[in-house]
């Protein structure tokens, strides 16, 4: 069966980085690099013209940074998936990118094969954050000011109260970094049912991806509740 290649747009202000990424990703049969940009300010026009499935976006650029560009692109009705490039594991800027709707991030020193796999996964609808990275982002979110954290927690608890029992279980499992297959095994569901539940949660709250589900669950304190109820 023939699979349509993933249409990829690369945006980075460093021409050497762009060339390296193009060389690395262009070698994959199922990835088609449709264009390159040198700054976030070029992103909207490039997306409009090239219609990429995924944008690999540098965070730090001189005219318009990748965060502002991500927010701009994700507001589009036909928004491409965004993977941000960064040099840090746990950066507040990465957290802002995730909240804006980025599907995840990869480090610039990530092995080439893993970057290629990340693009494939995002195109397929899966985030590219490992459980370890997700926990780091959660810790950064928890480090916000007390007043801001309290207000966000109250809003999050109001939202998760709308979840049905099974939806709540799936949401918590997503926040724990489990894959659909792992959630299915843990909750004795089929993978198809898990996918349906995740889609319902995303639609119910107007979220873009699983990482935003994880942040919502964290903000509401559901992971703390889960830890307290676990034996040991």
JSON list of C-alpha atoms in Angstrom, two decimals:
[
{"chain": "A", "resi": 1, "resn": "UNK", "atom": "CA", "xyz": [0.00, 0.00, 0.00]},
{"chain": "A", "resi": 2, "resn": "UNK", "atom": "CA", "xyz": [1.39, 3.41, -0.98]},
{"chain": "A", "resi": 3, "resn": "UNK", "atom": "CA", "xyz": [1.57, 5.99, 1.80]},
{"chain": "A", "resi": 4, "resn": "UNK", "atom": "CA", "xyz": [1.56, 9.70, 1.03]},
{"chain": "A", "resi": 5, "resn": "UNK", "atom": "CA", "xyz": [4.83, 11.26, 2.24]},
{"chain": "A", "resi": 6, "resn": "UNK", "atom": "CA", "xyz": [4.74, 13.66, 5.18]},
{"chain": "A", "resi": 7, "resn": "UNK", "atom": "CA", "xyz": [5.04, 17.22, 3.88]},
{"chain": "A", "resi": 8, "resn": "UNK", "atom": "CA", "xyz": [7.64, 18.96, 6.08]},
{"chain": "A", "resi": 9, "resn": "UNK", "atom": "CA", "xyz": [8.59, 22.63, 6.37]},
{"chain": "A", "resi": 10, "resn": "UNK", "atom": "CA", "xyz": [11.82, 23.56, 8.20]},
{"chain": "A", "resi": 11, "resn": "UNK", "atom": "CA", "xyz": [12.15, 26.99, 9.84]},
{"chain": "A", "resi": 12, "resn": "UNK", "atom": "CA", "xyz": [15.49, 27.91, 11.46]},
{"chain": "A", "resi": 13, "resn": "UNK", "atom": "CA", "xyz": [17.59, 31.05, 11.25]},
{"chain": "A", "resi": 14, "resn": "UNK", "atom": "CA", "xyz": [20.87, 29.09, 10.99]},
{"chain": "A", "resi": 15, "resn": "UNK", "atom": "CA", "xyz": [21.49, 28.02, 7.37]},
{"chain": "A", "resi": 16, "resn": "UNK", "atom": "CA", "xyz": [23.85, 25.25, 8.48]},
{"chain": "A", "resi": 17, "resn": "UNK", "atom": "CA", "xyz": [21.20, 23.80, 10.79]},
{"chain": "A", "resi": 18, "resn": "UNK", "atom": "CA", "xyz": [18.62, 23.97, 7.99]},
{"chain": "A", "resi": 19, "resn": "UNK", "atom": "CA", "xyz": [21.00, 22.24, 5.61]},
{"chain": "A", "resi": 20, "resn": "UNK", "atom": "CA", "xyz": [21.77, 19.53, 8.15]},
{"chain": "A", "resi": 21, "resn": "UNK", "atom": "CA", "xyz": [18.10, 18.92, 8.91]},
{"chain": "A", "resi": 22, "resn": "UNK", "atom": "CA", "xyz": [17.23, 18.86, 5.20]},
{"chain": "A", "resi": 23, "resn": "UNK", "atom": "CA", "xyz": [19.99, 16.35, 4.52]},
{"chain": "A", "resi": 24, "resn": "UNK", "atom": "CA", "xyz": [18.97, 14.20, 7.47]},
{"chain": "A", "resi": 25, "resn": "UNK", "atom": "CA", "xyz": [15.22, 14.25, 6.90]},
{"chain": "A", "resi": 26, "resn": "UNK", "atom": "CA", "xyz": [15.33, 14.32, 3.11]},
{"chain": "A", "resi": 27, "resn": "UNK", "atom": "CA", "xyz": [16.85, 10.86, 3.09]},
{"chain": "A", "resi": 28, "resn": "UNK", "atom": "CA", "xyz": [13.64, 9.34, 4.44]},
{"chain": "A", "resi": 29, "resn": "UNK", "atom": "CA", "xyz": [11.38, 7.93, 1.73]},
{"chain": "A", "resi": 30, "resn": "UNK", "atom": "CA", "xyz": [8.22, 8.93, 3.60]},
{"chain": "A", "resi": 31, "resn": "UNK", "atom": "CA", "xyz": [9.18, 12.57, 4.28]},
{"chain": "A", "resi": 32, "resn": "UNK", "atom": "CA", "xyz": [9.00, 15.27, 1.62]},
{"chain": "A", "resi": 33, "resn": "UNK", "atom": "CA", "xyz": [10.71, 18.56, 2.52]},
{"chain": "A", "resi": 34, "resn": "UNK", "atom": "CA", "xyz": [8.51, 21.11, 0.80]},
{"chain": "A", "resi": 35, "resn": "UNK", "atom": "CA", "xyz": [10.37, 24.23, 1.89]},
{"chain": "A", "resi": 36, "resn": "UNK", "atom": "CA", "xyz": [12.61, 26.12, 4.31]},
{"chain": "A", "resi": 37, "resn": "UNK", "atom": "CA", "xyz": [12.32, 29.43, 6.13]},
{"chain": "A", "resi": 38, "resn": "UNK", "atom": "CA", "xyz": [14.86, 31.57, 7.99]},
{"chain": "A", "resi": 39, "resn": "UNK", "atom": "CA", "xyz": [12.54, 33.24, 10.48]},
{"chain": "A", "resi": 40, "resn": "UNK", "atom": "CA", "xyz": [9.18, 32.84, 12.21]},
{"chain": "A", "resi": 41, "resn": "UNK", "atom": "CA", "xyz": [7.88, 35.87, 10.32]},
{"chain": "A", "resi": 42, "resn": "UNK", "atom": "CA", "xyz": [8.00, 33.80, 7.12]},
{"chain": "A", "resi": 43, "resn": "UNK", "atom": "CA", "xyz": [6.03, 30.91, 8.59]},
{"chain": "A", "resi": 44, "resn": "UNK", "atom": "CA", "xyz": [2.45, 31.99, 7.79]},
{"chain": "A", "resi": 45, "resn": "UNK", "atom": "CA", "xyz": [3.14, 32.75, 4.13]},
{"chain": "A", "resi": 46, "resn": "UNK", "atom": "CA", "xyz": [5.12, 29.54, 3.67]},
{"chain": "A", "resi": 47, "resn": "UNK", "atom": "CA", "xyz": [2.39, 27.43, 5.27]},
{"chain": "A", "resi": 48, "resn": "UNK", "atom": "CA", "xyz": [-0.25, 29.12, 3.13]},
{"chain": "A", "resi": 49, "resn": "UNK", "atom": "CA", "xyz": [1.72, 28.40, -0.03]},
{"chain": "A", "resi": 50, "resn": "UNK", "atom": "CA", "xyz": [3.25, 25.00, 0.70]},
{"chain": "A", "resi": 51, "resn": "UNK", "atom": "CA", "xyz": [0.57, 23.34, 2.89]},
{"chain": "A", "resi": 52, "resn": "UNK", "atom": "CA", "xyz": [2.95, 21.27, 5.06]},
{"chain": "A", "resi": 53, "resn": "UNK", "atom": "CA", "xyz": [1.69, 18.56, 7.39]},
{"chain": "A", "resi": 54, "resn": "UNK", "atom": "CA", "xyz": [4.43, 19.29, 9.93]},
{"chain": "A", "resi": 55, "resn": "UNK", "atom": "CA", "xyz": [6.60, 22.33, 10.67]},
{"chain": "A", "resi": 56, "resn": "UNK", "atom": "CA", "xyz": [9.96, 21.83, 12.38]},
{"chain": "A", "resi": 57, "resn": "UNK", "atom": "CA", "xyz": [10.37, 25.18, 14.15]},
{"chain": "A", "resi": 58, "resn": "UNK", "atom": "CA", "xyz": [13.38, 26.69, 15.89]},
{"chain": "A", "resi": 59, "resn": "UNK", "atom": "CA", "xyz": [12.46, 28.56, 19.08]},
{"chain": "A", "resi": 60, "resn": "UNK", "atom": "CA", "xyz": [15.04, 31.34, 19.03]},
{"chain": "A", "resi": 61, "resn": "UNK", "atom": "CA", "xyz": [14.99, 33.49, 15.89]},
{"chain": "A", "resi": 62, "resn": "UNK", "atom": "CA", "xyz": [15.67, 37.23, 15.52]},
{"chain": "A", "resi": 63, "resn": "UNK", "atom": "CA", "xyz": [12.57, 38.85, 13.95]},
{"chain": "A", "resi": 64, "resn": "UNK", "atom": "CA", "xyz": [9.73, 36.56, 15.05]},
{"chain": "A", "resi": 65, "resn": "UNK", "atom": "CA", "xyz": [10.63, 33.74, 17.42]},
{"chain": "A", "resi": 66, "resn": "UNK", "atom": "CA", "xyz": [9.29, 30.23, 17.05]},
{"chain": "A", "resi": 67, "resn": "UNK", "atom": "CA", "xyz": [6.87, 30.64, 19.94]},
{"chain": "A", "resi": 68, "resn": "UNK", "atom": "CA", "xyz": [5.03, 33.54, 18.35]},
{"chain": "A", "resi": 69, "resn": "UNK", "atom": "CA", "xyz": [5.07, 31.75, 15.01]},
{"chain": "A", "resi": 70, "resn": "UNK", "atom": "CA", "xyz": [3.68, 28.58, 16.63]},
{"chain": "A", "resi": 71, "resn": "UNK", "atom": "CA", "xyz": [0.82, 30.52, 18.22]},
{"chain": "A", "resi": 72, "resn": "UNK", "atom": "CA", "xyz": [0.09, 32.18, 14.88]},
{"chain": "A", "resi": 73, "resn": "UNK", "atom": "CA", "xyz": [0.10, 28.92, 12.91]},
{"chain": "A", "resi": 74, "resn": "UNK", "atom": "CA", "xyz": [-1.92, 26.90, 15.42]},
{"chain": "A", "resi": 75, "resn": "UNK", "atom": "CA", "xyz": [-4.67, 29.54, 15.29]},
{"chain": "A", "resi": 76, "resn": "UNK", "atom": "CA", "xyz": [-5.24, 28.69, 11.63]},
{"chain": "A", "resi": 77, "resn": "UNK", "atom": "CA", "xyz": [-8.22, 26.45, 10.80]},
{"chain": "A", "resi": 78, "resn": "UNK", "atom": "CA", "xyz": [-5.94, 24.22, 8.71]},
{"chain": "A", "resi": 79, "resn": "UNK", "atom": "CA", "xyz": [-3.05, 24.34, 11.18]},
{"chain": "A", "resi": 80, "resn": "UNK", "atom": "CA", "xyz": [-0.06, 22.06, 10.55]},
{"chain": "A", "resi": 81, "resn": "UNK", "atom": "CA", "xyz": [1.47, 20.13, 13.42]},
{"chain": "A", "resi": 82, "resn": "UNK", "atom": "CA", "xyz": [4.42, 21.91, 15.02]},
{"chain": "A", "resi": 83, "resn": "UNK", "atom": "CA", "xyz": [7.56, 20.39, 16.48]},
{"chain": "A", "resi": 84, "resn": "UNK", "atom": "CA", "xyz": [9.80, 22.97, 18.14]},
{"chain": "A", "resi": 85, "resn": "UNK", "atom": "CA", "xyz": [13.58, 22.74, 18.19]},
{"chain": "A", "resi": 86, "resn": "UNK", "atom": "CA", "xyz": [15.42, 23.66, 21.36]},
{"chain": "A", "resi": 87, "resn": "UNK", "atom": "CA", "xyz": [18.74, 23.22, 23.13]},
{"chain": "A", "resi": 88, "resn": "UNK", "atom": "CA", "xyz": [17.16, 22.72, 26.56]},
{"chain": "A", "resi": 89, "resn": "UNK", "atom": "CA", "xyz": [15.34, 19.78, 28.14]},
{"chain": "A", "resi": 90, "resn": "UNK", "atom": "CA", "xyz": [13.09, 21.87, 30.41]},
{"chain": "A", "resi": 91, "resn": "UNK", "atom": "CA", "xyz": [12.66, 25.42, 29.23]},
{"chain": "A", "resi": 92, "resn": "UNK", "atom": "CA", "xyz": [9.74, 27.70, 30.10]},
{"chain": "A", "resi": 93, "resn": "UNK", "atom": "CA", "xyz": [9.67, 28.63, 26.43]},
{"chain": "A", "resi": 94, "resn": "UNK", "atom": "CA", "xyz": [9.04, 25.01, 25.53]},
{"chain": "A", "resi": 95, "resn": "UNK", "atom": "CA", "xyz": [6.15, 24.95, 28.00]},
{"chain": "A", "resi": 96, "resn": "UNK", "atom": "CA", "xyz": [4.67, 28.01, 26.29]},
{"chain": "A", "resi": 97, "resn": "UNK", "atom": "CA", "xyz": [5.05, 26.29, 22.92]},
{"chain": "A", "resi": 98, "resn": "UNK", "atom": "CA", "xyz": [3.20, 23.22, 24.19]},
{"chain": "A", "resi": 99, "resn": "UNK", "atom": "CA", "xyz": [0.38, 25.34, 25.60]},
{"chain": "A", "resi": 100, "resn": "UNK", "atom": "CA", "xyz": [0.19, 27.10, 22.23]},
{"chain": "A", "resi": 101, "resn": "UNK", "atom": "CA", "xyz": [-0.47, 23.75, 20.56]},
{"chain": "A", "resi": 102, "resn": "UNK", "atom": "CA", "xyz": [2.93, 22.42, 19.51]},
{"chain": "A", "resi": 103, "resn": "UNK", "atom": "CA", "xyz": [2.91, 18.65, 19.26]},
{"chain": "A", "resi": 104, "resn": "UNK", "atom": "CA", "xyz": [6.20, 18.45, 21.16]},
{"chain": "A", "resi": 105, "resn": "UNK", "atom": "CA", "xyz": [9.83, 19.26, 20.81]},
{"chain": "A", "resi": 106, "resn": "UNK", "atom": "CA", "xyz": [13.18, 17.75, 19.92]},
{"chain": "A", "resi": 107, "resn": "UNK", "atom": "CA", "xyz": [16.60, 18.76, 21.10]},
{"chain": "A", "resi": 108, "resn": "UNK", "atom": "CA", "xyz": [19.03, 19.98, 18.46]},
{"chain": "A", "resi": 109, "resn": "UNK", "atom": "CA", "xyz": [21.51, 17.29, 19.49]},
{"chain": "A", "resi": 110, "resn": "UNK", "atom": "CA", "xyz": [18.92, 14.52, 19.16]},
{"chain": "A", "resi": 111, "resn": "UNK", "atom": "CA", "xyz": [20.24, 11.58, 17.05]},
{"chain": "A", "resi": 112, "resn": "UNK", "atom": "CA", "xyz": [19.13, 11.90, 13.40]},
{"chain": "A", "resi": 113, "resn": "UNK", "atom": "CA", "xyz": [17.05, 8.72, 13.40]},
{"chain": "A", "resi": 114, "resn": "UNK", "atom": "CA", "xyz": [15.08, 9.96, 16.40]},
{"chain": "A", "resi": 115, "resn": "UNK", "atom": "CA", "xyz": [14.32, 13.30, 14.74]},
{"chain": "A", "resi": 116, "resn": "UNK", "atom": "CA", "xyz": [13.05, 11.47, 11.67]},
{"chain": "A", "resi": 117, "resn": "UNK", "atom": "CA", "xyz": [10.88, 9.25, 13.87]},
{"chain": "A", "resi": 118, "resn": "UNK", "atom": "CA", "xyz": [9.59, 12.31, 15.73]},
{"chain": "A", "resi": 119, "resn": "UNK", "atom": "CA", "xyz": [8.35, 13.86, 12.48]},
{"chain": "A", "resi": 120, "resn": "UNK", "atom": "CA", "xyz": [6.63, 10.60, 11.56]},
{"chain": "A", "resi": 121, "resn": "UNK", "atom": "CA", "xyz": [4.96, 10.30, 14.96]},
{"chain": "A", "resi": 122, "resn": "UNK", "atom": "CA", "xyz": [3.68, 13.87, 14.96]},
{"chain": "A", "resi": 123, "resn": "UNK", "atom": "CA", "xyz": [2.29, 13.44, 11.46]},
{"chain": "A", "resi": 124, "resn": "UNK", "atom": "CA", "xyz": [0.47, 10.35, 12.75]},
{"chain": "A", "resi": 125, "resn": "UNK", "atom": "CA", "xyz": [-1.06, 12.31, 15.62]},
{"chain": "A", "resi": 126, "resn": "UNK", "atom": "CA", "xyz": [1.26, 11.30, 18.46]},
{"chain": "A", "resi": 127, "resn": "UNK", "atom": "CA", "xyz": [3.25, 13.80, 20.56]},
{"chain": "A", "resi": 128, "resn": "UNK", "atom": "CA", "xyz": [7.03, 13.50, 20.61]},
{"chain": "A", "resi": 129, "resn": "UNK", "atom": "CA", "xyz": [7.51, 14.08, 24.34]},
{"chain": "A", "resi": 130, "resn": "UNK", "atom": "CA", "xyz": [8.86, 11.14, 26.28]},
{"chain": "A", "resi": 131, "resn": "UNK", "atom": "CA", "xyz": [7.45, 10.52, 29.77]},
{"chain": "A", "resi": 132, "resn": "UNK", "atom": "CA", "xyz": [10.70, 11.87, 31.25]},
{"chain": "A", "resi": 133, "resn": "UNK", "atom": "CA", "xyz": [10.46, 15.13, 29.30]},
{"chain": "A", "resi": 134, "resn": "UNK", "atom": "CA", "xyz": [6.77, 15.45, 30.13]},
{"chain": "A", "resi": 135, "resn": "UNK", "atom": "CA", "xyz": [7.61, 15.17, 33.84]},
{"chain": "A", "resi": 136, "resn": "UNK", "atom": "CA", "xyz": [10.23, 17.90, 33.46]},
{"chain": "A", "resi": 137, "resn": "UNK", "atom": "CA", "xyz": [7.68, 20.20, 31.82]},
{"chain": "A", "resi": 138, "resn": "UNK", "atom": "CA", "xyz": [5.20, 19.44, 34.59]},
{"chain": "A", "resi": 139, "resn": "UNK", "atom": "CA", "xyz": [7.80, 20.35, 37.18]},
{"chain": "A", "resi": 140, "resn": "UNK", "atom": "CA", "xyz": [8.44, 23.65, 35.42]},
{"chain": "A", "resi": 141, "resn": "UNK", "atom": "CA", "xyz": [4.71, 24.36, 35.32]},
{"chain": "A", "resi": 142, "resn": "UNK", "atom": "CA", "xyz": [4.49, 23.58, 39.04]},
{"chain": "A", "resi": 143, "resn": "UNK", "atom": "CA", "xyz": [7.21, 26.13, 39.68]},
{"chain": "A", "resi": 144, "resn": "UNK", "atom": "CA", "xyz": [5.03, 29.07, 38.62]},
{"chain": "A", "resi": 145, "resn": "UNK", "atom": "CA", "xyz": [4.03, 31.67, 41.16]},
{"chain": "A", "resi": 146, "resn": "UNK", "atom": "CA", "xyz": [1.66, 30.47, 43.90]},
{"chain": "A", "resi": 147, "resn": "UNK", "atom": "CA", "xyz": [-1.23, 32.76, 42.94]},
{"chain": "A", "resi": 148, "resn": "UNK", "atom": "CA", "xyz": [-1.02, 31.87, 39.27]},
{"chain": "A", "resi": 149, "resn": "UNK", "atom": "CA", "xyz": [-0.74, 28.17, 40.10]},
{"chain": "A", "resi": 150, "resn": "UNK", "atom": "CA", "xyz": [-3.78, 28.31, 42.42]},
{"chain": "A", "resi": 151, "resn": "UNK", "atom": "CA", "xyz": [-5.93, 30.08, 39.83]},
{"chain": "A", "resi": 152, "resn": "UNK", "atom": "CA", "xyz": [-4.91, 27.64, 37.12]},
{"chain": "A", "resi": 153, "resn": "UNK", "atom": "CA", "xyz": [-5.60, 24.67, 39.41]},
{"chain": "A", "resi": 154, "resn": "UNK", "atom": "CA", "xyz": [-9.10, 25.92, 40.18]},
{"chain": "A", "resi": 155, "resn": "UNK", "atom": "CA", "xyz": [-9.90, 26.37, 36.48]},
{"chain": "A", "resi": 156, "resn": "UNK", "atom": "CA", "xyz": [-8.45, 22.96, 35.65]},
{"chain": "A", "resi": 157, "resn": "UNK", "atom": "CA", "xyz": [-10.50, 21.22, 38.36]},
{"chain": "A", "resi": 158, "resn": "UNK", "atom": "CA", "xyz": [-13.68, 22.79, 36.98]},
{"chain": "A", "resi": 159, "resn": "UNK", "atom": "CA", "xyz": [-12.84, 21.44, 33.55]},
{"chain": "A", "resi": 160, "resn": "UNK", "atom": "CA", "xyz": [-11.87, 17.90, 34.53]},
{"chain": "A", "resi": 161, "resn": "UNK", "atom": "CA", "xyz": [-15.06, 17.64, 36.58]},
{"chain": "A", "resi": 162, "resn": "UNK", "atom": "CA", "xyz": [-16.79, 17.36, 33.19]},
{"chain": "A", "resi": 163, "resn": "UNK", "atom": "CA", "xyz": [-14.99, 14.10, 32.41]},
{"chain": "A", "resi": 164, "resn": "UNK", "atom": "CA", "xyz": [-16.87, 10.83, 32.66]},
{"chain": "A", "resi": 165, "resn": "UNK", "atom": "CA", "xyz": [-15.25, 8.09, 34.74]},
{"chain": "A", "resi": 166, "resn": "UNK", "atom": "CA", "xyz": [-13.51, 6.28, 31.88]},
{"chain": "A", "resi": 167, "resn": "UNK", "atom": "CA", "xyz": [-12.47, 9.55, 30.26]},
{"chain": "A", "resi": 168, "resn": "UNK", "atom": "CA", "xyz": [-10.87, 10.60, 33.54]},
{"chain": "A", "resi": 169, "resn": "UNK", "atom": "CA", "xyz": [-8.93, 7.33, 33.76]},
{"chain": "A", "resi": 170, "resn": "UNK", "atom": "CA", "xyz": [-7.67, 7.72, 30.20]},
{"chain": "A", "resi": 171, "resn": "UNK", "atom": "CA", "xyz": [-6.72, 11.36, 30.81]},
{"chain": "A", "resi": 172, "resn": "UNK", "atom": "CA", "xyz": [-4.67, 10.42, 33.87]},
{"chain": "A", "resi": 173, "resn": "UNK", "atom": "CA", "xyz": [-2.96, 7.63, 31.93]},
{"chain": "A", "resi": 174, "resn": "UNK", "atom": "CA", "xyz": [-2.09, 10.09, 29.14]},
{"chain": "A", "resi": 175, "resn": "UNK", "atom": "CA", "xyz": [-0.57, 12.41, 31.76]},
{"chain": "A", "resi": 176, "resn": "UNK", "atom": "CA", "xyz": [1.50, 9.51, 33.06]},
{"chain": "A", "resi": 177, "resn": "UNK", "atom": "CA", "xyz": [3.11, 9.31, 29.62]},
{"chain": "A", "resi": 178, "resn": "UNK", "atom": "CA", "xyz": [1.52, 6.01, 28.57]},
{"chain": "A", "resi": 179, "resn": "UNK", "atom": "CA", "xyz": [1.01, 5.17, 24.91]},
{"chain": "A", "resi": 180, "resn": "UNK", "atom": "CA", "xyz": [-2.39, 4.14, 23.57]},
{"chain": "A", "resi": 181, "resn": "UNK", "atom": "CA", "xyz": [-1.33, 0.49, 23.67]},
{"chain": "A", "resi": 182, "resn": "UNK", "atom": "CA", "xyz": [-0.12, 0.80, 27.27]},
{"chain": "A", "resi": 183, "resn": "UNK", "atom": "CA", "xyz": [-3.35, 2.55, 28.31]},
{"chain": "A", "resi": 184, "resn": "UNK", "atom": "CA", "xyz": [-5.36, -0.19, 26.63]},
{"chain": "A", "resi": 185, "resn": "UNK", "atom": "CA", "xyz": [-3.49, -2.87, 28.57]},
{"chain": "A", "resi": 186, "resn": "UNK", "atom": "CA", "xyz": [-3.72, -1.01, 31.89]},
{"chain": "A", "resi": 187, "resn": "UNK", "atom": "CA", "xyz": [-7.44, -0.23, 31.62]},
{"chain": "A", "resi": 188, "resn": "UNK", "atom": "CA", "xyz": [-8.48, -3.43, 29.80]},
{"chain": "A", "resi": 189, "resn": "UNK", "atom": "CA", "xyz": [-9.67, -1.55, 26.73]},
{"chain": "A", "resi": 190, "resn": "UNK", "atom": "CA", "xyz": [-9.04, -1.93, 23.03]},
{"chain": "A", "resi": 191, "resn": "UNK", "atom": "CA", "xyz": [-6.59, 0.48, 21.41]},
{"chain": "A", "resi": 192, "resn": "UNK", "atom": "CA", "xyz": [-9.44, 1.76, 19.22]},
{"chain": "A", "resi": 193, "resn": "UNK", "atom": "CA", "xyz": [-11.49, 2.59, 22.33]},
{"chain": "A", "resi": 194, "resn": "UNK", "atom": "CA", "xyz": [-8.54, 4.44, 23.86]},
{"chain": "A", "resi": 195, "resn": "UNK", "atom": "CA", "xyz": [-8.13, 6.48, 20.69]},
{"chain": "A", "resi": 196, "resn": "UNK", "atom": "CA", "xyz": [-11.84, 7.33, 20.78]},
{"chain": "A", "resi": 197, "resn": "UNK", "atom": "CA", "xyz": [-11.64, 8.39, 24.43]},
{"chain": "A", "resi": 198, "resn": "UNK", "atom": "CA", "xyz": [-8.60, 10.59, 23.76]},
{"chain": "A", "resi": 199, "resn": "UNK", "atom": "CA", "xyz": [-10.39, 12.21, 20.81]},
{"chain": "A", "resi": 200, "resn": "UNK", "atom": "CA", "xyz": [-13.42, 12.91, 23.02]},
{"chain": "A", "resi": 201, "resn": "UNK", "atom": "CA", "xyz": [-11.28, 14.53, 25.69]},
{"chain": "A", "resi": 202, "resn": "UNK", "atom": "CA", "xyz": [-9.52, 16.71, 23.11]},
{"chain": "A", "resi": 203, "resn": "UNK", "atom": "CA", "xyz": [-12.84, 17.78, 21.60]},
{"chain": "A", "resi": 204, "resn": "UNK", "atom": "CA", "xyz": [-14.51, 18.37, 24.98]},
{"chain": "A", "resi": 205, "resn": "UNK", "atom": "CA", "xyz": [-11.85, 20.87, 26.05]},
{"chain": "A", "resi": 206, "resn": "UNK", "atom": "CA", "xyz": [-10.80, 22.24, 22.68]},
{"chain": "A", "resi": 207, "resn": "UNK", "atom": "CA", "xyz": [-7.26, 20.93, 23.11]},
{"chain": "A", "resi": 208, "resn": "UNK", "atom": "CA", "xyz": [-4.76, 20.28, 20.35]},
{"chain": "A", "resi": 209, "resn": "UNK", "atom": "CA", "xyz": [-2.86, 17.23, 21.54]},
{"chain": "A", "resi": 210, "resn": "UNK", "atom": "CA", "xyz": [-2.12, 14.73, 24.30]},
{"chain": "A", "resi": 211, "resn": "UNK", "atom": "CA", "xyz": [0.49, 16.92, 25.94]},
{"chain": "A", "resi": 212, "resn": "UNK", "atom": "CA", "xyz": [-2.16, 19.54, 26.63]},
{"chain": "A", "resi": 213, "resn": "UNK", "atom": "CA", "xyz": [-4.29, 16.82, 28.23]},
{"chain": "A", "resi": 214, "resn": "UNK", "atom": "CA", "xyz": [-1.31, 15.99, 30.44]},
{"chain": "A", "resi": 215, "resn": "UNK", "atom": "CA", "xyz": [-0.89, 19.63, 31.46]},
{"chain": "A", "resi": 216, "resn": "UNK", "atom": "CA", "xyz": [-4.59, 19.94, 32.28]},
{"chain": "A", "resi": 217, "resn": "UNK", "atom": "CA", "xyz": [-4.49, 16.78, 34.41]},
{"chain": "A", "resi": 218, "resn": "UNK", "atom": "CA", "xyz": [-1.38, 18.05, 36.18]},
{"chain": "A", "resi": 219, "resn": "UNK", "atom": "CA", "xyz": [-2.90, 21.49, 36.82]},
{"chain": "A", "resi": 220, "resn": "UNK", "atom": "CA", "xyz": [-6.01, 19.86, 38.31]},
{"chain": "A", "resi": 221, "resn": "UNK", "atom": "CA", "xyz": [-3.92, 17.77, 40.69]},
{"chain": "A", "resi": 222, "resn": "UNK", "atom": "CA", "xyz": [-5.15, 14.43, 39.37]},
{"chain": "A", "resi": 223, "resn": "UNK", "atom": "CA", "xyz": [-1.64, 12.99, 39.28]},
{"chain": "A", "resi": 224, "resn": "UNK", "atom": "CA", "xyz": [-1.21, 13.88, 42.95]},
{"chain": "A", "resi": 225, "resn": "UNK", "atom": "CA", "xyz": [-4.52, 12.15, 43.70]},
{"chain": "A", "resi": 226, "resn": "UNK", "atom": "CA", "xyz": [-3.36, 9.08, 41.77]},
{"chain": "A", "resi": 227, "resn": "UNK", "atom": "CA", "xyz": [-0.05, 8.96, 43.66]},
{"chain": "A", "resi": 228, "resn": "UNK", "atom": "CA", "xyz": [-1.76, 9.25, 47.04]},
{"chain": "A", "resi": 229, "resn": "UNK", "atom": "CA", "xyz": [-4.17, 6.42, 46.21]},
{"chain": "A", "resi": 230, "resn": "UNK", "atom": "CA", "xyz": [-1.41, 4.09, 44.99]},
{"chain": "A", "resi": 231, "resn": "UNK", "atom": "CA", "xyz": [0.00, 1.60, 47.50]},
{"chain": "A", "resi": 232, "resn": "UNK", "atom": "CA", "xyz": [3.60, 1.94, 48.68]}
]
